[in-house]
Short mmCIF file of C-alpha atoms in Angstrom, two decimals:
data_model
loop_
_atom_site.label_atom_id
_atom_site.label_comp_id
_atom_site.label_asym_id
_atom_site.label_seq_id
_atom_site.Cartn_x
_atom_site.Cartn_y
_atom_site.Cartn_z
CA MET A 13 135.48 94.53 115.46
CA LYS A 14 135.31 91.67 112.95
CA LEU A 15 136.88 92.03 109.52
CA SER A 16 133.50 91.52 107.84
CA SER A 17 131.99 94.33 109.91
CA VAL A 18 134.81 96.72 108.99
CA ALA A 19 134.35 95.85 105.30
CA LYS A 20 130.60 96.57 105.48
CA LYS A 21 130.49 99.55 107.83
CA GLU A 22 133.80 101.32 107.17
CA SER A 23 135.79 101.13 103.93
CA ALA A 24 137.74 98.70 101.79
CA LYS A 25 140.98 100.46 102.73
CA GLN A 26 140.27 100.09 106.43
CA ALA A 27 139.40 96.43 105.88
CA GLN A 28 142.68 95.89 104.05
CA ASP A 29 144.59 97.72 106.80
CA MET A 30 143.02 95.35 109.32
CA LEU A 31 143.91 92.35 107.13
CA GLU A 32 147.53 93.50 106.99
CA GLN A 33 147.61 93.95 110.76
CA MET A 34 146.26 90.42 111.18
CA GLU A 35 149.01 89.11 108.88
CA GLU A 36 151.67 90.94 110.88
CA LEU A 37 150.36 89.59 114.17
CA SER A 38 150.16 86.04 112.84
CA GLN A 39 153.83 86.21 111.80
CA SER A 40 155.03 87.94 114.96
CA LYS A 41 157.18 85.88 117.32
CA THR A 42 155.78 87.79 120.27
CA THR A 43 152.16 86.79 119.57
CA ASP A 44 150.81 84.23 122.01
CA LEU A 45 150.47 80.87 120.24
CA LYS A 46 146.86 80.51 121.33
CA ASP A 47 146.02 83.81 119.61
CA ILE A 48 147.69 83.05 116.28
CA SER A 49 144.82 80.94 114.98
CA ILE A 50 142.43 83.77 115.83
CA VAL A 51 144.28 86.50 113.95
CA LYS A 52 145.69 84.44 111.06
CA PRO A 53 143.73 85.42 107.91
CA ASP A 54 142.37 82.65 105.74
CA CYS A 55 140.79 82.47 102.29
CA ALA A 56 137.48 83.88 103.58
CA SER A 57 139.32 86.86 105.10
CA TYR A 58 140.90 87.77 101.79
CA ASN A 59 137.63 87.24 99.95
CA ILE A 60 135.93 89.73 102.29
CA VAL A 61 138.49 92.45 101.53
CA MET A 62 138.58 91.77 97.79
CA ASP A 63 134.80 91.91 97.62
CA ALA A 64 134.80 95.15 99.62
CA TRP A 65 137.04 96.79 97.03
CA ILE A 66 134.83 95.99 94.04
CA LYS A 67 131.66 97.00 95.87
CA GLU A 68 133.15 100.30 96.95
CA SER A 69 134.65 101.35 93.60
CA PRO A 70 133.11 104.82 93.17
CA SER A 71 134.12 106.09 89.75
CA SER A 72 135.28 105.07 86.31
CA SER A 73 138.70 106.58 86.97
CA SER A 74 139.38 104.21 89.85
CA THR A 75 138.01 100.85 88.69
CA HIS A 76 141.22 99.80 86.95
CA ASN A 77 143.20 100.56 90.12
CA VAL A 78 140.64 98.64 92.17
CA ALA A 79 140.93 95.63 89.88
CA GLN A 80 144.71 95.77 90.29
CA LYS A 81 144.34 95.90 94.09
CA VAL A 82 142.17 92.80 93.95
CA GLN A 83 144.70 91.13 91.65
CA ASP A 84 147.51 91.97 94.09
CA LEU A 85 145.58 90.43 96.99
CA PHE A 86 144.99 87.32 94.89
CA HIS A 87 148.73 87.02 94.21
CA GLU A 88 149.41 87.46 97.92
CA MET A 89 147.11 84.53 98.66
CA GLU A 90 148.93 82.39 96.13
CA THR A 91 152.31 83.33 97.59
CA ILE A 92 151.26 82.51 101.14
CA HIS A 93 149.72 79.22 100.01
CA GLU A 94 152.95 78.24 98.24
CA ARG A 95 154.92 79.07 101.39
CA GLU A 96 152.66 77.54 104.03
CA GLY A 97 150.76 74.88 102.10
CA ALA A 98 148.27 72.79 104.02
CA ASN A 99 149.18 74.57 107.27
CA ARG A 100 146.93 77.42 106.26
CA ASN A 101 143.53 77.54 104.57
CA ILE A 102 144.32 80.38 102.18
CA LYS A 103 144.27 78.75 98.77
CA PRO A 104 142.03 80.77 96.38
CA ASP A 105 138.61 79.14 96.00
CA ASP A 106 135.80 79.55 93.48
CA VAL A 107 134.58 82.69 95.29
CA THR A 108 138.06 84.23 95.09
CA TYR A 109 138.28 83.61 91.35
CA GLY A 110 134.77 84.94 90.87
CA ILE A 111 135.60 88.18 92.69
CA LEU A 112 138.79 88.66 90.68
CA ILE A 113 137.03 88.09 87.36
CA ASP A 114 134.23 90.44 88.43
CA ALA A 115 136.79 93.10 89.34
CA TRP A 116 138.25 93.12 85.82
CA ALA A 117 134.76 92.90 84.29
CA LYS A 118 133.69 95.95 86.30
CA SER A 119 136.84 97.74 85.20
CA ALA A 120 135.86 97.10 81.59
CA ALA A 121 132.29 98.31 82.15
CA ASN A 122 133.30 101.58 83.81
CA SER A 123 136.33 102.46 81.71
CA GLN A 124 135.43 105.40 79.45
CA HIS A 125 138.27 104.79 77.03
CA ASP A 126 140.41 101.87 75.96
CA LYS A 127 143.46 103.39 77.59
CA HIS A 128 144.21 100.01 79.11
CA GLY A 129 143.83 98.35 75.75
CA GLY A 130 145.92 95.78 73.97
CA GLY A 131 146.98 92.67 75.82
CA HIS A 132 146.22 94.32 79.18
CA ALA A 133 142.62 95.40 78.48
CA PRO A 134 140.31 94.53 81.41
CA PRO A 135 138.31 91.88 79.47
CA THR A 136 141.58 90.25 78.42
CA ARG A 137 142.73 90.22 82.04
CA ALA A 138 139.41 88.64 83.09
CA GLU A 139 139.79 85.97 80.41
CA GLU A 140 143.39 85.31 81.46
CA VAL A 141 142.21 84.65 85.03
CA LEU A 142 139.59 82.20 83.75
CA LYS A 143 142.13 80.47 81.51
CA SER A 144 144.57 80.10 84.39
CA MET A 145 141.82 78.73 86.63
CA TYR A 146 140.83 76.18 83.99
CA GLU A 147 144.43 75.08 83.33
CA ILE A 148 145.16 74.66 87.05
CA TYR A 149 142.01 72.58 87.48
CA HIS A 150 142.84 70.28 84.57
CA ALA A 151 146.39 69.83 85.81
CA ASN A 152 145.10 68.71 89.22
CA PRO A 153 141.31 68.23 89.25
CA TYR A 154 141.29 66.64 92.71
CA ASN A 155 142.96 69.55 94.45
CA SER A 156 141.88 72.61 92.48
CA THR A 157 138.92 74.93 92.12
CA LYS A 158 136.70 74.00 89.19
CA PRO A 159 135.45 76.84 86.98
CA ASN A 160 131.72 76.96 86.36
CA VAL A 161 129.27 78.84 84.17
CA ARG A 162 129.22 81.83 86.52
CA HIS A 163 132.94 82.43 85.94
CA PHE A 164 132.50 82.11 82.18
CA ASN A 165 129.49 84.44 82.18
CA ALA A 166 131.46 87.10 84.05
CA VAL A 167 134.09 87.07 81.29
CA LEU A 168 131.39 87.14 78.60
CA ASN A 169 129.96 90.16 80.38
CA SER A 170 133.31 91.93 80.42
CA TRP A 171 133.47 91.74 76.62
CA ALA A 172 129.80 92.64 76.18
CA ASN A 173 130.24 95.73 78.37
CA ILE A 174 132.60 97.32 75.87
CA SER A 175 130.98 96.07 72.65
CA HIS A 176 129.45 99.49 71.93
CA ARG A 177 132.87 101.14 71.77
CA LYS A 178 135.35 98.35 71.05
CA ARG A 179 135.23 96.70 67.66
CA GLY A 180 135.74 92.96 67.93
CA ALA A 181 134.52 92.67 71.53
CA SER A 182 131.37 90.79 70.48
CA THR A 183 133.46 88.45 68.37
CA ARG A 184 135.60 87.66 71.43
CA ALA A 185 132.45 87.03 73.48
CA GLU A 186 130.97 84.69 70.89
CA ARG A 187 134.29 82.87 70.55
CA LEU A 188 134.23 82.12 74.28
CA LEU A 189 130.58 81.05 74.08
CA LYS A 190 131.46 78.54 71.36
CA ARG A 191 134.32 77.28 73.51
CA MET A 192 131.88 76.72 76.36
CA GLU A 193 129.63 74.69 74.05
CA GLN A 194 132.58 72.61 72.86
CA MET A 195 133.89 71.92 76.37
CA ALA A 196 130.45 70.89 77.63
CA GLN A 197 130.13 68.43 74.76
CA GLU A 198 133.69 67.09 74.63
CA GLU A 199 134.06 66.72 78.39
CA ASN A 200 130.42 65.88 79.11
CA ASP A 201 130.48 68.62 81.72
CA ALA A 202 127.34 70.74 82.06
CA ASP A 203 129.03 72.97 84.66
CA VAL A 204 131.01 74.75 81.96
CA GLY A 205 128.26 74.70 79.35
CA PRO A 206 126.40 77.93 78.56
CA ASP A 207 123.04 78.73 80.13
CA SER A 208 120.34 81.20 79.09
CA ARG A 209 122.32 84.07 80.58
CA SER A 210 125.38 83.15 78.53
CA TYR A 211 123.48 83.38 75.26
CA ASN A 212 121.62 86.52 76.29
CA ILE A 213 124.87 88.29 77.14
CA VAL A 214 126.33 87.64 73.71
CA ILE A 215 123.07 88.38 71.89
CA HIS A 216 122.87 91.78 73.61
CA SER A 217 126.54 92.32 72.92
CA TRP A 218 125.93 92.02 69.19
CA ALA A 219 122.78 94.15 69.42
CA ASN A 220 124.72 96.97 71.08
CA SER A 221 127.84 96.72 68.96
CA GLY A 222 126.64 98.55 65.86
CA GLU A 223 128.94 96.35 63.81
CA LYS A 224 128.13 95.17 60.32
CA ARG A 225 125.70 92.22 60.27
CA SER A 226 125.36 92.41 64.06
CA ALA A 227 121.57 91.90 63.93
CA GLU A 228 122.02 88.81 61.78
CA LYS A 229 124.60 87.39 64.19
CA ALA A 230 122.32 88.03 67.16
CA GLU A 231 119.46 86.23 65.40
CA LYS A 232 121.68 83.25 64.62
CA LEU A 233 122.62 83.00 68.28
CA LEU A 234 118.98 83.08 69.31
CA TYR A 235 118.26 80.29 66.82
CA ARG A 236 121.18 78.26 68.20
CA MET A 237 119.86 78.78 71.71
CA GLU A 238 116.36 77.65 70.71
CA ARG A 239 117.72 74.54 68.99
CA ALA A 240 119.69 73.60 72.10
CA TYR A 241 116.58 74.00 74.24
CA ILE A 242 114.42 71.93 71.87
CA SER A 243 117.12 69.24 71.97
CA GLY A 244 116.60 68.94 75.70
CA ASN A 245 118.96 71.44 77.27
CA GLN A 246 116.76 73.03 79.95
CA ARG A 247 119.56 75.41 80.99
CA VAL A 248 119.18 77.47 77.82
CA LYS A 249 115.45 78.05 77.82
CA PRO A 250 114.84 81.34 75.94
CA ASN A 251 113.26 84.07 78.01
#
């Protein structure tokens, strides 16, 4: 049975068990050389298992553990890539980063308490992944995965998801939104610039926060969004 079929029809754990078996076979000296390319997992293989974990996550008590499992698989990909280089197509791609960010965002959304707070809070972890992705790309833009608005929106969402219970979460979301605006302008790069969804996420974050002057801040964001659209930015058309 294919790995993708196991991930869809069975469970994330069974998919990961199969992935580990494939890794063992690919490293085994007794495996026929003609079979190694068949069983050797690549980036898509790891993406399938990582995605299976975040889709399966059943309860708020397990989402942090799931995010950590996804993080561990990501690190495993990086380790193998460092060891095998171009001999193996396992370098994390934009899908991999998106899944990892989504895993921490989902952990933030489903966590009932800020027991993973501080520097290791799920939204912080999601933002750290995005920051690392951005730094790696700028260090080597011709051989790295470029972050785009979807990655940024996932991090915005992770902060918005806890704005009703975590003071300062909306501020963190708006700070990242402003950074997106600055990067799009300074680097002339629309891929990292906010779209309508970006603004809506932060507007709703303020609306749900219950913080002082939150309604005023939401209105200012809407006005900023409308000005950008009137200036010709079709990506931020208010809806």
